[in-house]
XYZ file of C-alpha atoms in Angstrom:
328
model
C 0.000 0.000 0.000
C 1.333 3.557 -0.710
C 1.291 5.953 2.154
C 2.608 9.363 2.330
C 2.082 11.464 5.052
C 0.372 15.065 4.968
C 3.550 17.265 4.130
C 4.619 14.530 1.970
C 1.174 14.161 0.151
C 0.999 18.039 -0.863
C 4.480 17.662 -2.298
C 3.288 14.617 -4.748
C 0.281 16.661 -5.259
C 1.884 19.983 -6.058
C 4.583 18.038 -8.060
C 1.868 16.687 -10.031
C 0.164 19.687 -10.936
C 3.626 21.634 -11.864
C 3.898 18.402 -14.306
C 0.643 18.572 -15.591
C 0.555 22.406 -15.842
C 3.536 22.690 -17.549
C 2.625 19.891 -20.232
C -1.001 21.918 -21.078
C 1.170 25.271 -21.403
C 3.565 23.690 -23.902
C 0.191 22.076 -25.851
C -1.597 25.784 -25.540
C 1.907 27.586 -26.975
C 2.318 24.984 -29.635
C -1.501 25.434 -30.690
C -1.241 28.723 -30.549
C 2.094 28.719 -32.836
C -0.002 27.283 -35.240
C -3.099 29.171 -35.304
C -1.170 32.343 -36.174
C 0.703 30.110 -38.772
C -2.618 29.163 -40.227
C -4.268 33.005 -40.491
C -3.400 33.142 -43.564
C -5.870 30.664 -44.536
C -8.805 31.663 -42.857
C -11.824 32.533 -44.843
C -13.230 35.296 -42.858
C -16.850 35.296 -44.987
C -19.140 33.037 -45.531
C -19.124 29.805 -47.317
C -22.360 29.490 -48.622
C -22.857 33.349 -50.051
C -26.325 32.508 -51.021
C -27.614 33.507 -47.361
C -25.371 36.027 -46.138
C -26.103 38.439 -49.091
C -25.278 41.679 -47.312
C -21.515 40.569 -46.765
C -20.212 42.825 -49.337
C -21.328 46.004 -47.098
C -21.524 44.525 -43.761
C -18.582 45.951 -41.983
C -17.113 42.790 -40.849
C -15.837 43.007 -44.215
C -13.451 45.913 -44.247
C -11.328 44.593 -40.828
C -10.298 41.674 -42.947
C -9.059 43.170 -45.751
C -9.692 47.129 -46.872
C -9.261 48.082 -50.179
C -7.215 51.335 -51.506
C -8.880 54.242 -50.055
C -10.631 52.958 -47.279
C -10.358 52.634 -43.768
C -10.851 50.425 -40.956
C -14.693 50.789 -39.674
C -13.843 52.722 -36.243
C -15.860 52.445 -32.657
C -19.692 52.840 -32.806
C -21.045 55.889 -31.597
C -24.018 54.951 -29.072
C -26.620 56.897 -28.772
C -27.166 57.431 -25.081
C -29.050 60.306 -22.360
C -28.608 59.838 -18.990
C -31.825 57.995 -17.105
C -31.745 59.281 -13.694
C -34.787 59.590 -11.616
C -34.967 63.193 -9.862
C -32.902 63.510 -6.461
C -35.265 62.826 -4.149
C -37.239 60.269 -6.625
C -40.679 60.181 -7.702
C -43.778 61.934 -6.439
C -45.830 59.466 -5.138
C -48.174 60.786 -7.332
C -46.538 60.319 -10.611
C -45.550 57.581 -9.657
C -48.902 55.990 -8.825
C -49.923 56.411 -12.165
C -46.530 55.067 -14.019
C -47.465 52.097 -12.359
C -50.940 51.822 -13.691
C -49.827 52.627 -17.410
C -47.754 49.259 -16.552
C -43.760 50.770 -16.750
C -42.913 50.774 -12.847
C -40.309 48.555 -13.906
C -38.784 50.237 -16.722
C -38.334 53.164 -13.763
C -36.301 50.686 -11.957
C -33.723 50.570 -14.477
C -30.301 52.158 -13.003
C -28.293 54.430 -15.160
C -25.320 52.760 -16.437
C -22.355 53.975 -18.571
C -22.426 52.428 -22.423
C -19.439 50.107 -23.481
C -18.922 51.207 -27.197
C -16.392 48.891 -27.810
C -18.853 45.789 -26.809
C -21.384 47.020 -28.691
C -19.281 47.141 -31.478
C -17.874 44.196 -31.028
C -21.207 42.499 -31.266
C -22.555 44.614 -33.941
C -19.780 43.302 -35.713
C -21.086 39.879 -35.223
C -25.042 41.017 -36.034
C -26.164 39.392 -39.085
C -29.169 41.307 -40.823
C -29.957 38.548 -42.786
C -31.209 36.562 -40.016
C -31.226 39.325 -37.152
C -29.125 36.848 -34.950
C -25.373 37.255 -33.548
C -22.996 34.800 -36.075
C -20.381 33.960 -33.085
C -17.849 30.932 -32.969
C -20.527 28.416 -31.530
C -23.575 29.163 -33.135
C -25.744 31.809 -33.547
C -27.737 33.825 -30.605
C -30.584 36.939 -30.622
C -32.131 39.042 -28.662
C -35.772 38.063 -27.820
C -38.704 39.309 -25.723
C -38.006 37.111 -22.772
C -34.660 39.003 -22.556
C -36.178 42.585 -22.377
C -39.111 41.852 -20.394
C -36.441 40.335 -17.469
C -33.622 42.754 -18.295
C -35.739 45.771 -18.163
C -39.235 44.853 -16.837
C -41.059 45.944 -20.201
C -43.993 44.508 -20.800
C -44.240 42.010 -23.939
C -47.895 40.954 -23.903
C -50.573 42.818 -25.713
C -51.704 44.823 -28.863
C -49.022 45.874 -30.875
C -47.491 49.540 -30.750
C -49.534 50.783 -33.805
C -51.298 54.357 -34.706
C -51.319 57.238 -36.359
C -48.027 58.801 -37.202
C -50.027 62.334 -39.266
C -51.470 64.176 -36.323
C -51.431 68.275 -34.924
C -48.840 66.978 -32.831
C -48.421 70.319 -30.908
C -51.894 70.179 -30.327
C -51.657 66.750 -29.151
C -48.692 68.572 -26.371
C -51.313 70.754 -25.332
C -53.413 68.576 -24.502
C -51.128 65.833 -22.838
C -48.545 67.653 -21.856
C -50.239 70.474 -20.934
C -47.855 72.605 -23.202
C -47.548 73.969 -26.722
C -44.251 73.632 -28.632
C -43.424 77.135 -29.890
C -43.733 77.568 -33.933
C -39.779 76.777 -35.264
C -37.896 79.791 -36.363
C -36.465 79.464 -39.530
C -32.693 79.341 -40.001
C -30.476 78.639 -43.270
C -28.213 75.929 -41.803
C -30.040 74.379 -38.763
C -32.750 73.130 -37.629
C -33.322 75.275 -34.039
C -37.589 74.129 -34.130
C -38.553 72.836 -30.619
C -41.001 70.161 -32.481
C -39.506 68.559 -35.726
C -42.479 66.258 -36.975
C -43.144 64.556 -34.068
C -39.552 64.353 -32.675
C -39.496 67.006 -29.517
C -36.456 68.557 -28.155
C -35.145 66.749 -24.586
C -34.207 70.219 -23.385
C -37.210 72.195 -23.502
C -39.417 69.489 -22.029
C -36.849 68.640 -19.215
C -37.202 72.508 -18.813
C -40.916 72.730 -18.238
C -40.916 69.554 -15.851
C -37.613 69.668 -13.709
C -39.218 71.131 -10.853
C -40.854 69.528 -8.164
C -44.774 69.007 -8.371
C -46.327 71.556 -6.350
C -48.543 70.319 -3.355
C -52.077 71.113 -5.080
C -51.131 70.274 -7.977
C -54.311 68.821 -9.930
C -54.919 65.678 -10.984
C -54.425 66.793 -14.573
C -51.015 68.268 -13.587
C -49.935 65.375 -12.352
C -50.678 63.142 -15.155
C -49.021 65.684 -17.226
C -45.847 65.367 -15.329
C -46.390 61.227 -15.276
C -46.607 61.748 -19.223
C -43.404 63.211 -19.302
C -41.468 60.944 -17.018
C -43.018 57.783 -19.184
C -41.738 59.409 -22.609
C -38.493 60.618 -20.889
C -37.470 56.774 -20.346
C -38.940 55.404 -23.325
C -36.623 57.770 -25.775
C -34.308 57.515 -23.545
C -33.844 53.462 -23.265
C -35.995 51.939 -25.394
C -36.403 54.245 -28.200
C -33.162 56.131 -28.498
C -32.591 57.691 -32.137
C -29.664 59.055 -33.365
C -30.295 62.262 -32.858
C -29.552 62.018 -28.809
C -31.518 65.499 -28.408
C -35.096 64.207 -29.160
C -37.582 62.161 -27.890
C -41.263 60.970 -30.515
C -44.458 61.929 -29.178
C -45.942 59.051 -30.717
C -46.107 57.415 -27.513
C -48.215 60.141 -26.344
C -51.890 58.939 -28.519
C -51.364 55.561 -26.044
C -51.514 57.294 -23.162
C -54.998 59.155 -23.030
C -56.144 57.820 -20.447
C -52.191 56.940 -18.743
C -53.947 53.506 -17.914
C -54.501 52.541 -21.831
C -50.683 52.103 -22.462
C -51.340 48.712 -20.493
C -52.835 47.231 -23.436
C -49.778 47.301 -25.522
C -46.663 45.458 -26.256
C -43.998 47.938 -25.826
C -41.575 45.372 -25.469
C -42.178 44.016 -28.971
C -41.590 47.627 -30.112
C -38.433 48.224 -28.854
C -36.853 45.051 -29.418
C -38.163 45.476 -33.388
C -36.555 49.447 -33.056
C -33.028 48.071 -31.843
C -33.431 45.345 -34.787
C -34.027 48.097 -36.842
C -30.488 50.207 -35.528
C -28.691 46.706 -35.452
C -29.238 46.055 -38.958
C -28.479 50.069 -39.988
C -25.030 49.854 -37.995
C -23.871 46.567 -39.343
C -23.306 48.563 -42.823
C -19.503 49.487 -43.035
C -20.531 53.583 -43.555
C -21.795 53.652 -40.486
C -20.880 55.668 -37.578
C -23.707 55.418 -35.034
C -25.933 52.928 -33.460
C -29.404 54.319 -31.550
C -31.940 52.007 -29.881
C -32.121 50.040 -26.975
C -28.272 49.637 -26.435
C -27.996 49.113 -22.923
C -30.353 46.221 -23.611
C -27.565 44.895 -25.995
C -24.861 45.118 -23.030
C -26.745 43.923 -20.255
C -27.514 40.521 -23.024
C -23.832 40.059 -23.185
C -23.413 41.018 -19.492
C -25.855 37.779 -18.802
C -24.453 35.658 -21.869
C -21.284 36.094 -21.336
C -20.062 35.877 -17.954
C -16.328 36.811 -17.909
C -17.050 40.301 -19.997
C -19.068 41.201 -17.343
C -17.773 43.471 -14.834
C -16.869 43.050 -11.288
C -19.161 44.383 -8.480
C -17.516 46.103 -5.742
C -18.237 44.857 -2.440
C -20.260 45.023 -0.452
C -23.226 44.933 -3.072
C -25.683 46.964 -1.961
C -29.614 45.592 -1.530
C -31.359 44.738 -4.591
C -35.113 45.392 -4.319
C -37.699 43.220 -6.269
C -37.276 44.716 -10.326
C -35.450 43.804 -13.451
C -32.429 42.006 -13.852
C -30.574 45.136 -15.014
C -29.707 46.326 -11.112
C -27.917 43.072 -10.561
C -24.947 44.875 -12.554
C -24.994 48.274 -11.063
C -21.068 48.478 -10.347
């Protein structure tokens, strides 16, 4: 029988992983001498070019080889506006009816910083073909389950359909409680408050950034509800590229607040980021809008080791979406 006492035994076993560690270093260095040997000979597109017809302008295709006159596809600009609640939160009020028009958890959502390089990195990888992510081991999307966890959206109901040619500064008026002045005409910019039925963030944050007042009436306060719901659905579900403007379409589904219930705004914003995914896959472009924090807290939960370490000690983490889970 072979015995070995304690101090003995963690020798053998210590010996034994030296032996074994050193072997799998020289096998990782010797595979790794010959991938970069074999580079050469990788076919970065796609076999079979009968699917993957967009490869020609997908800008995967320029960081494999650029042609004269051309460069290198650079870091994505997201499109991002800070989400913060105000300082000492939400009325009670307002918030009472954000939760009846169904987006209490959407307000749960921390603000977080944007990774551009991930998100390029992955937009890299977005096929628009078949609006999945073409990695190493497959491909992988996006779906409804993962907004309606990562940022409490809802995904049942009618879809997010209606009219898009309406008085839309009437529509402020009567919502909002506020008219959008008439644009004044300038030869090189566009300085209008309402352009179609994109509003400006500043003037709106403006009119609402005080606190409500005490007798405020109920009409006030679902004025001020209006704006907090459209304030968080340009600014994380329905981000453009603009940065400076938030749609008032929203605004026909929520007269009463309580009708936006009905509606799938999840299925909305996940078709919206398609929409950007497929736009910044193109090798011109320079910008990516949409739900984009949606795209890095996917990789956050797909992808373990990119995701980044929480300082301890974590603080609580009250009932919501996934998305405060990664608040660093």
């Amino acid at each position: 029988m072979f015995t070995v006492g304690y101090l003995g035994y963690n020798w053998w076993i210590a010996g034994l992983i030296f032996c074994v560690g050193r072997a799998l270093l020289v096998d990782l260095c010797n595979g790794f001498s010959c991938d970069m040997q074999q580079v050469g000979n990788v076919d970065p597109g796609p076999t079979v070019g009968t699917q993957l017809t967009r490869q020609p302008v997908h800008r995967s295709t320029l960081l494999w080889e650029t042609p004269a006159g051309q460069v290198v596809p650079g870091v994505l600009n997201c499109r991002r506006r800070s989400c913060k609640l105000p300082e000492h939160g939400l009325d009670p009020r307002i918030a009472r009816y954000i939760n009846e028009a169904g987006f209490e958890g959407l307000f749960k959502v921390p603000n977080m910083e944007v990774d551009h390089a991930l998100i390029t990195a992955l937009v890299e990888r977005w096929r628009p073909e078949t609006h999945t992510f073409h990695l190493p081991h497959g491909e992988m999307s996006i779906t409804l389950q993962d907004i309606e966890v990562m940022l409490g959206v809802p995904v049942d109901g009618l879809p997010i359909t209606g009219a898009v040619k309406i008085e839309w500064p009437t529509l402020c008026l009567e919502l909002l409680g506020h008219r959008p002045p008439d644009p004044i005409p300038h030869p090189h910019e566009n300085t209008s408050i309402l352009a179609g039925a994109r509003l400006r963030f500043t003037w709106l944050d403006a009119l609402f950034s005080g606190p409500l007042a005490a007798d405020a009436t109920d009409e006030v306060v679902q004025q001020h509800a209006r704006y907090h719901i459209l304030d968080r659905l340009g600014t994380i579900l329905f981000m453009d590229k603009s940065a400076d403007r938030v749609s008032v379409l929203p605004l026909q589904f929520l007269n009463p607040i309580s009708n936006a219930k009905r509606y799938s705004w999840g299925s909305g914003a996940l078709a919206w980021l398609y929409r950007h995914l497929c736009k910044a896959s193109e090798s011109k472009a320079k910008q990516i809008g949409g739900a984009v924090m949606l795209v890095q807290l996917w990789a956050y939960s797909r992808f373990p080791l990119i995701c980044p370490v929480m300082r301890l000690p974590l603080p609580p983490v009250e009932a919501g979406p996934f998305a405060n889970r990664y608040v660093i």
